Tab-separated table of C-alpha atoms in Angstrom:
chain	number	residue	atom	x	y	z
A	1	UNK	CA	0.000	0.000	0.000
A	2	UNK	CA	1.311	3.204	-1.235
A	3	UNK	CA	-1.250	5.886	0.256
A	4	UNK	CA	-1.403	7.707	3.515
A	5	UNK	CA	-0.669	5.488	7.064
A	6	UNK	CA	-2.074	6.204	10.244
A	7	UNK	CA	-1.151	4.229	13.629
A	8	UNK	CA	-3.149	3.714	15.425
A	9	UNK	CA	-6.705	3.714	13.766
A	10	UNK	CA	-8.508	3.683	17.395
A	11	UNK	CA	-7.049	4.852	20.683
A	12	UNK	CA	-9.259	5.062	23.755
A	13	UNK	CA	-8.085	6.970	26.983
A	14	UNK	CA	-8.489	7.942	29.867
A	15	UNK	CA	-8.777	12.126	30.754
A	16	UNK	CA	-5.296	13.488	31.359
A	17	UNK	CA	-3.008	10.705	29.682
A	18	UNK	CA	-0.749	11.494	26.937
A	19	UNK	CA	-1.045	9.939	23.771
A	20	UNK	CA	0.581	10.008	20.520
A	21	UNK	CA	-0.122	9.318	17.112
A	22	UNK	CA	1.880	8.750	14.082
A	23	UNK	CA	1.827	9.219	10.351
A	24	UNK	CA	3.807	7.914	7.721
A	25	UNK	CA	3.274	9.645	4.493
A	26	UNK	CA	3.478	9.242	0.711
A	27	UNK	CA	7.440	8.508	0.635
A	28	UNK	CA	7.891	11.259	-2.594
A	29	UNK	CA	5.622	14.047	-0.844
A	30	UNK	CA	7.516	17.274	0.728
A	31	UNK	CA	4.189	18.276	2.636
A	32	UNK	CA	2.314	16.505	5.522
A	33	UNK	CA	-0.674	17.844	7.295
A	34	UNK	CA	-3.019	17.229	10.140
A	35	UNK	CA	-6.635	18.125	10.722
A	36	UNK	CA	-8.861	17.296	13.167
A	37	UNK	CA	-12.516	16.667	12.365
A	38	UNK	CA	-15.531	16.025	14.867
A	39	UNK	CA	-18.820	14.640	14.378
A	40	UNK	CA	-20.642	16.350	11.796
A	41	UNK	CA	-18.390	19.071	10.806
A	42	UNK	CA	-15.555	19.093	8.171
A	43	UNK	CA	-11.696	18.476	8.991
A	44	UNK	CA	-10.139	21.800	10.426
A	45	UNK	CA	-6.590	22.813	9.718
A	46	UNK	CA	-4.383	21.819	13.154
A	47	UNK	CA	-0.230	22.155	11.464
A	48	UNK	CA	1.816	21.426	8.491
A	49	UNK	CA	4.926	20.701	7.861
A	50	UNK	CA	7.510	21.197	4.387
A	51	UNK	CA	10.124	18.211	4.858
A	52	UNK	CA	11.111	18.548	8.300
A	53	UNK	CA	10.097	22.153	9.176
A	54	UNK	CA	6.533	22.718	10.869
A	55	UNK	CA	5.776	25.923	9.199
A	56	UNK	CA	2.110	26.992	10.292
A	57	UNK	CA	0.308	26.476	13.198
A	58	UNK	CA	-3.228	27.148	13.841
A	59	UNK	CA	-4.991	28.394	17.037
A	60	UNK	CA	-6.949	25.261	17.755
A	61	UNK	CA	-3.653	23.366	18.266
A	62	UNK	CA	-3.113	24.291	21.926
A	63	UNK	CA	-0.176	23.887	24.377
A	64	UNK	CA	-1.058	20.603	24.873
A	65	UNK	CA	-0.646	19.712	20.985
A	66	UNK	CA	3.060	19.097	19.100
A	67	UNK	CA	3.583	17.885	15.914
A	68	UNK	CA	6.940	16.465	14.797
A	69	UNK	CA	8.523	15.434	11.237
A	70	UNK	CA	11.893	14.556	12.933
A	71	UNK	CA	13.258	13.474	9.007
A	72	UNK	CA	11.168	14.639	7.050
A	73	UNK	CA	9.322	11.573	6.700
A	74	UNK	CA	6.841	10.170	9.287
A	75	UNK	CA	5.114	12.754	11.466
A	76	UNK	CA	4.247	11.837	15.484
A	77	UNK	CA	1.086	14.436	16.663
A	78	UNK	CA	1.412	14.169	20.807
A	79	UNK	CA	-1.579	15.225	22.720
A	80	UNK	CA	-0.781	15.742	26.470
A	81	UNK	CA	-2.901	15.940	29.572
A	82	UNK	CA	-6.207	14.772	27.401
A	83	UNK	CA	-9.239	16.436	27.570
A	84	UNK	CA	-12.699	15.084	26.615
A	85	UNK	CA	-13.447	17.925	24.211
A	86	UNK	CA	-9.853	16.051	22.407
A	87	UNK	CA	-12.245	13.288	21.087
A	88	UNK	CA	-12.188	13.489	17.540
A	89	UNK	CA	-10.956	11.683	14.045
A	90	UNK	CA	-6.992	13.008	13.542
A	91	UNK	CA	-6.302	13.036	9.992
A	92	UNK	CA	-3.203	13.468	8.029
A	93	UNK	CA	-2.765	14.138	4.573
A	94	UNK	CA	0.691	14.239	2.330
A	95	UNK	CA	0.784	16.362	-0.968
A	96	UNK	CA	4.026	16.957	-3.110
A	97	UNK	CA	3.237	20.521	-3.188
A	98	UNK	CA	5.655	21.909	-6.506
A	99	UNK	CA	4.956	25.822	-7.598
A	100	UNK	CA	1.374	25.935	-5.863
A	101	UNK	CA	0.214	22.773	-7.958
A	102	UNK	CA	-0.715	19.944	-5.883
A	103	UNK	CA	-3.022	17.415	-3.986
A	104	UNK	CA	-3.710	16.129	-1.235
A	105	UNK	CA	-3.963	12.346	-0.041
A	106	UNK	CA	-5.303	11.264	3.124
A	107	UNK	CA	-4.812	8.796	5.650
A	108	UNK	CA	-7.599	6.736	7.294
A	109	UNK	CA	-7.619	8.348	10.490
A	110	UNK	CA	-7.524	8.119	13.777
A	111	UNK	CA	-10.173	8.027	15.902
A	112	UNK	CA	-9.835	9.378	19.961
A	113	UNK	CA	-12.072	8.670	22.611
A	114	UNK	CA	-11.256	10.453	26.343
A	115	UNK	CA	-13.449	9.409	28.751
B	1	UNK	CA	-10.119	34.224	6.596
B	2	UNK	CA	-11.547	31.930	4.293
B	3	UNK	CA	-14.384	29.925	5.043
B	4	UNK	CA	-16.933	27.174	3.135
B	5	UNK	CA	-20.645	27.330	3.051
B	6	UNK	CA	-22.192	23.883	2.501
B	7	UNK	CA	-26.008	24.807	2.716
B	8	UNK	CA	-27.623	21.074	2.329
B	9	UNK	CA	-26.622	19.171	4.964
B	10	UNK	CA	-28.735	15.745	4.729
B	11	UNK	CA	-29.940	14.774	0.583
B	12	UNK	CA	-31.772	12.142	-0.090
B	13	UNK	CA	-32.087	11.268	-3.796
B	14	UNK	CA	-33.895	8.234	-5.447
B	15	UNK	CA	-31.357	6.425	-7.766
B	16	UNK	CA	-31.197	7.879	-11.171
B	17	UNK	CA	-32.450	11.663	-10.168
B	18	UNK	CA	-30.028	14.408	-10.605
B	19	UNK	CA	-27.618	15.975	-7.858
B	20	UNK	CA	-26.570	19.217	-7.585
B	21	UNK	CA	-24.683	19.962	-4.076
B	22	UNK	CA	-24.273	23.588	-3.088
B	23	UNK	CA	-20.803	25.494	-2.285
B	24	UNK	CA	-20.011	28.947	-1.400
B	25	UNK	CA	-16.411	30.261	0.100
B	26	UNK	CA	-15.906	33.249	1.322
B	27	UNK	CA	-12.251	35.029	0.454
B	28	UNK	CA	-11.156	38.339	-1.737
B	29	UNK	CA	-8.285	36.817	-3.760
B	30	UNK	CA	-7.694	34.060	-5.657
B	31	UNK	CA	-8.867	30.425	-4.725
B	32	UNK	CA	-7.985	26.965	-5.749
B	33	UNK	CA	-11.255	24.313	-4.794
B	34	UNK	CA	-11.626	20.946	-4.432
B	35	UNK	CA	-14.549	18.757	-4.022
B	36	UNK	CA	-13.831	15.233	-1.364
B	37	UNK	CA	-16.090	12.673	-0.802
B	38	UNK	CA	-15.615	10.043	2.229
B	39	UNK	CA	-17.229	7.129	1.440
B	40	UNK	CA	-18.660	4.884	5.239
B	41	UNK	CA	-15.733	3.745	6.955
B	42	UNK	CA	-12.860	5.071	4.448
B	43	UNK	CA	-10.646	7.903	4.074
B	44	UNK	CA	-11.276	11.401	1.956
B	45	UNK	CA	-10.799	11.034	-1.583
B	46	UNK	CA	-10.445	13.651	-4.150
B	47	UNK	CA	-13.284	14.035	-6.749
B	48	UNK	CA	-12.379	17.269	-8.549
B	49	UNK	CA	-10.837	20.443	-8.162
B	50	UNK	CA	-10.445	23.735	-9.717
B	51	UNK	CA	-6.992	25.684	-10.174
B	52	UNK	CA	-7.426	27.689	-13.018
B	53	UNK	CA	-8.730	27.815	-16.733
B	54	UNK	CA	-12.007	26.094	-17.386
B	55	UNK	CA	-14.557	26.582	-15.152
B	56	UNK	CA	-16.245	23.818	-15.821
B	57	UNK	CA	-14.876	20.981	-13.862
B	58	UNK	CA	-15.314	17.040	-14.173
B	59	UNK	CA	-13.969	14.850	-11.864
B	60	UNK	CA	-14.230	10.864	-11.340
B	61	UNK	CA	-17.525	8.927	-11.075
B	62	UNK	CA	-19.234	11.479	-13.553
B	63	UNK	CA	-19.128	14.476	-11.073
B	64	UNK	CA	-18.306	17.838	-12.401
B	65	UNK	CA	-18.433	21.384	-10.692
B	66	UNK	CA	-18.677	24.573	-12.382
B	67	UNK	CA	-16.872	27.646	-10.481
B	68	UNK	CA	-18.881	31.088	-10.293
B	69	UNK	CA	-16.415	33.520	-9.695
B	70	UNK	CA	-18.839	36.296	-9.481
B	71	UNK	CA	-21.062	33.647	-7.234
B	72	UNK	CA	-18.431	32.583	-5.252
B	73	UNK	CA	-19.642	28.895	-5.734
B	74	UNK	CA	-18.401	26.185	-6.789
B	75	UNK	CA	-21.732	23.307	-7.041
B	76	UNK	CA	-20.838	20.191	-7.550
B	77	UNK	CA	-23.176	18.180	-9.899
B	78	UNK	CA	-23.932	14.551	-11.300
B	79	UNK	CA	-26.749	13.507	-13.465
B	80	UNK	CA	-27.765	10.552	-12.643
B	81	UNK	CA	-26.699	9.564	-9.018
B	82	UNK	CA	-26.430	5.124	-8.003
B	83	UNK	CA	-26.873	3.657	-4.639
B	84	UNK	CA	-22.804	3.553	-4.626
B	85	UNK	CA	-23.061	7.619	-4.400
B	86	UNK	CA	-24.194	7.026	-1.098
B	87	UNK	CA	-21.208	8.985	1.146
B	88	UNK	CA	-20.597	12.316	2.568
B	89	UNK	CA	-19.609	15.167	0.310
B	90	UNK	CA	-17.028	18.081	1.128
B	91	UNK	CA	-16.391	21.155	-0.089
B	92	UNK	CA	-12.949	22.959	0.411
B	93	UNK	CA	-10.955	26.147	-0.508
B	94	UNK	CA	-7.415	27.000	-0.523
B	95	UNK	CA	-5.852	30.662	-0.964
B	96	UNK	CA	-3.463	31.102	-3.665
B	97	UNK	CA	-0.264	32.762	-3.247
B	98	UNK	CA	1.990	32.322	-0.585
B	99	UNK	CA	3.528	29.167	0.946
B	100	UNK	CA	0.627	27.957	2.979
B	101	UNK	CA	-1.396	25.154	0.929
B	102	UNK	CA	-3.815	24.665	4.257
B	103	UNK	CA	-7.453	23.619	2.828
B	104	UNK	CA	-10.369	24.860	4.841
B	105	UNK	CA	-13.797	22.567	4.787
B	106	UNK	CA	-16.921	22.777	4.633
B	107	UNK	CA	-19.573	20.957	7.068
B	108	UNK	CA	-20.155	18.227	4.776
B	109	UNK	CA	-23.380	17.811	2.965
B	110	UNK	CA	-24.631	13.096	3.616
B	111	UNK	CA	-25.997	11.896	0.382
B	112	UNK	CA	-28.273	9.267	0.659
B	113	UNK	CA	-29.242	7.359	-2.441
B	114	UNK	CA	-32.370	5.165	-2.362
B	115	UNK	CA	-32.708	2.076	-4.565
């Protein structure tokens, strides 16, 4: 399989634990993504990175979120001290983004429950 | 910021009938847009997109979307929908220019397709 990998596809925990969850991308793509997307609403934007450098942000990724591309390759999003308002589907996406031409291809997912 | 209008949330077509799924995005400058659809229990897949040229769009499966600049919209249409059609549908936006390549959603409309 040569899409989009996500590990773990379901991870149930328990308020305040840390967990962590890894993507390994399309192997050619520069770019590598993550959104978050909740019951009934569309993915939102969380951080992307350009080979190894994490070069936007957005304001729903709070202190307790960090993203990391160590290589340029796989990507590890770490969410500490959970929260029940963290349950959600975690998706990342890879693109080979050359001159403002590209597209997107997404992973599977995965799911968090907090309880 | 840019956002995505998705006005139909739930459809419900008989197999055969037409679709025609609204999109609006709101943002001054220039916009690439893409059409996803997540079929139950799989990842987001691209159906179409728009960069530039031809406004008229088609995409896999027989979709095609037509961008109104003037409109803002970009509706995604099919003319005869099947019972495989059956998935959720979203509209998304990107801002050209720059480095960022984030893609902001829309809420998703659910097809349902009835034999």
């Amino acid at each position: 399989d040569t899409g989009v990998s996500q590990d773990p596809r379901h991870k149930i925990t328990k308020r305040g634990q840390n967990v962590t969850f890894r993507c390994d991308p399309i192997s050619e793509h520069n770019r590598l993504y993550w959104y978050r997307q909740t019951l009934g609403q569309g993915p939102e934007f969380l951080t992307y990175f350009q080979n190894e450098a994490q070069l936007e942000k957005s304001r729903l990724l709070s202190d307790r979120f960090s993203a990391e591309r160590p290589k340029g390759s796989f990507s590890t999003l770490e969410i500490q001290r959970t929260e029940q308002g963290d349950s959600a589907m975690y998706l990342c996406a890879s693109s080979l983004w050359v001159a403002g031409n590209y597209g997107y291809t997404f992973g599977s997912g995965t799911r968090l429950t907090v309880v | 910021a840019q956002s995505v209008s998705q006005h139909n949330h739930h459809v419900i077509l008989s197999e055969a009938a037409s679709l025609e799924l609204g999109c609006n995005y709101s943002y001054g400058g220039t916009v690439n847009l893409f059409w996803y659809v997540q079929y139950p229990g799989q990842h987001l897949q691209l159906l179409l997109k728009y960069f530039s040229g031809d406004p008229l769009v088609k995409g896999i499966k027989g979709f095609e979307a037509e961008f109104i600049k003037s409109k803002f919209s970009f509706n995604l249409r099919k003319p005869s929908v099947q019972w495989s059609d059956t998935a959720e549908y979203f509209c998304a936006v990107n801002a050209q220019g720059g480095t960022a390549s984030k893609l902001t959603f829309g809420t998703g409309t659910r097809l349902q397709v009835t034999l």
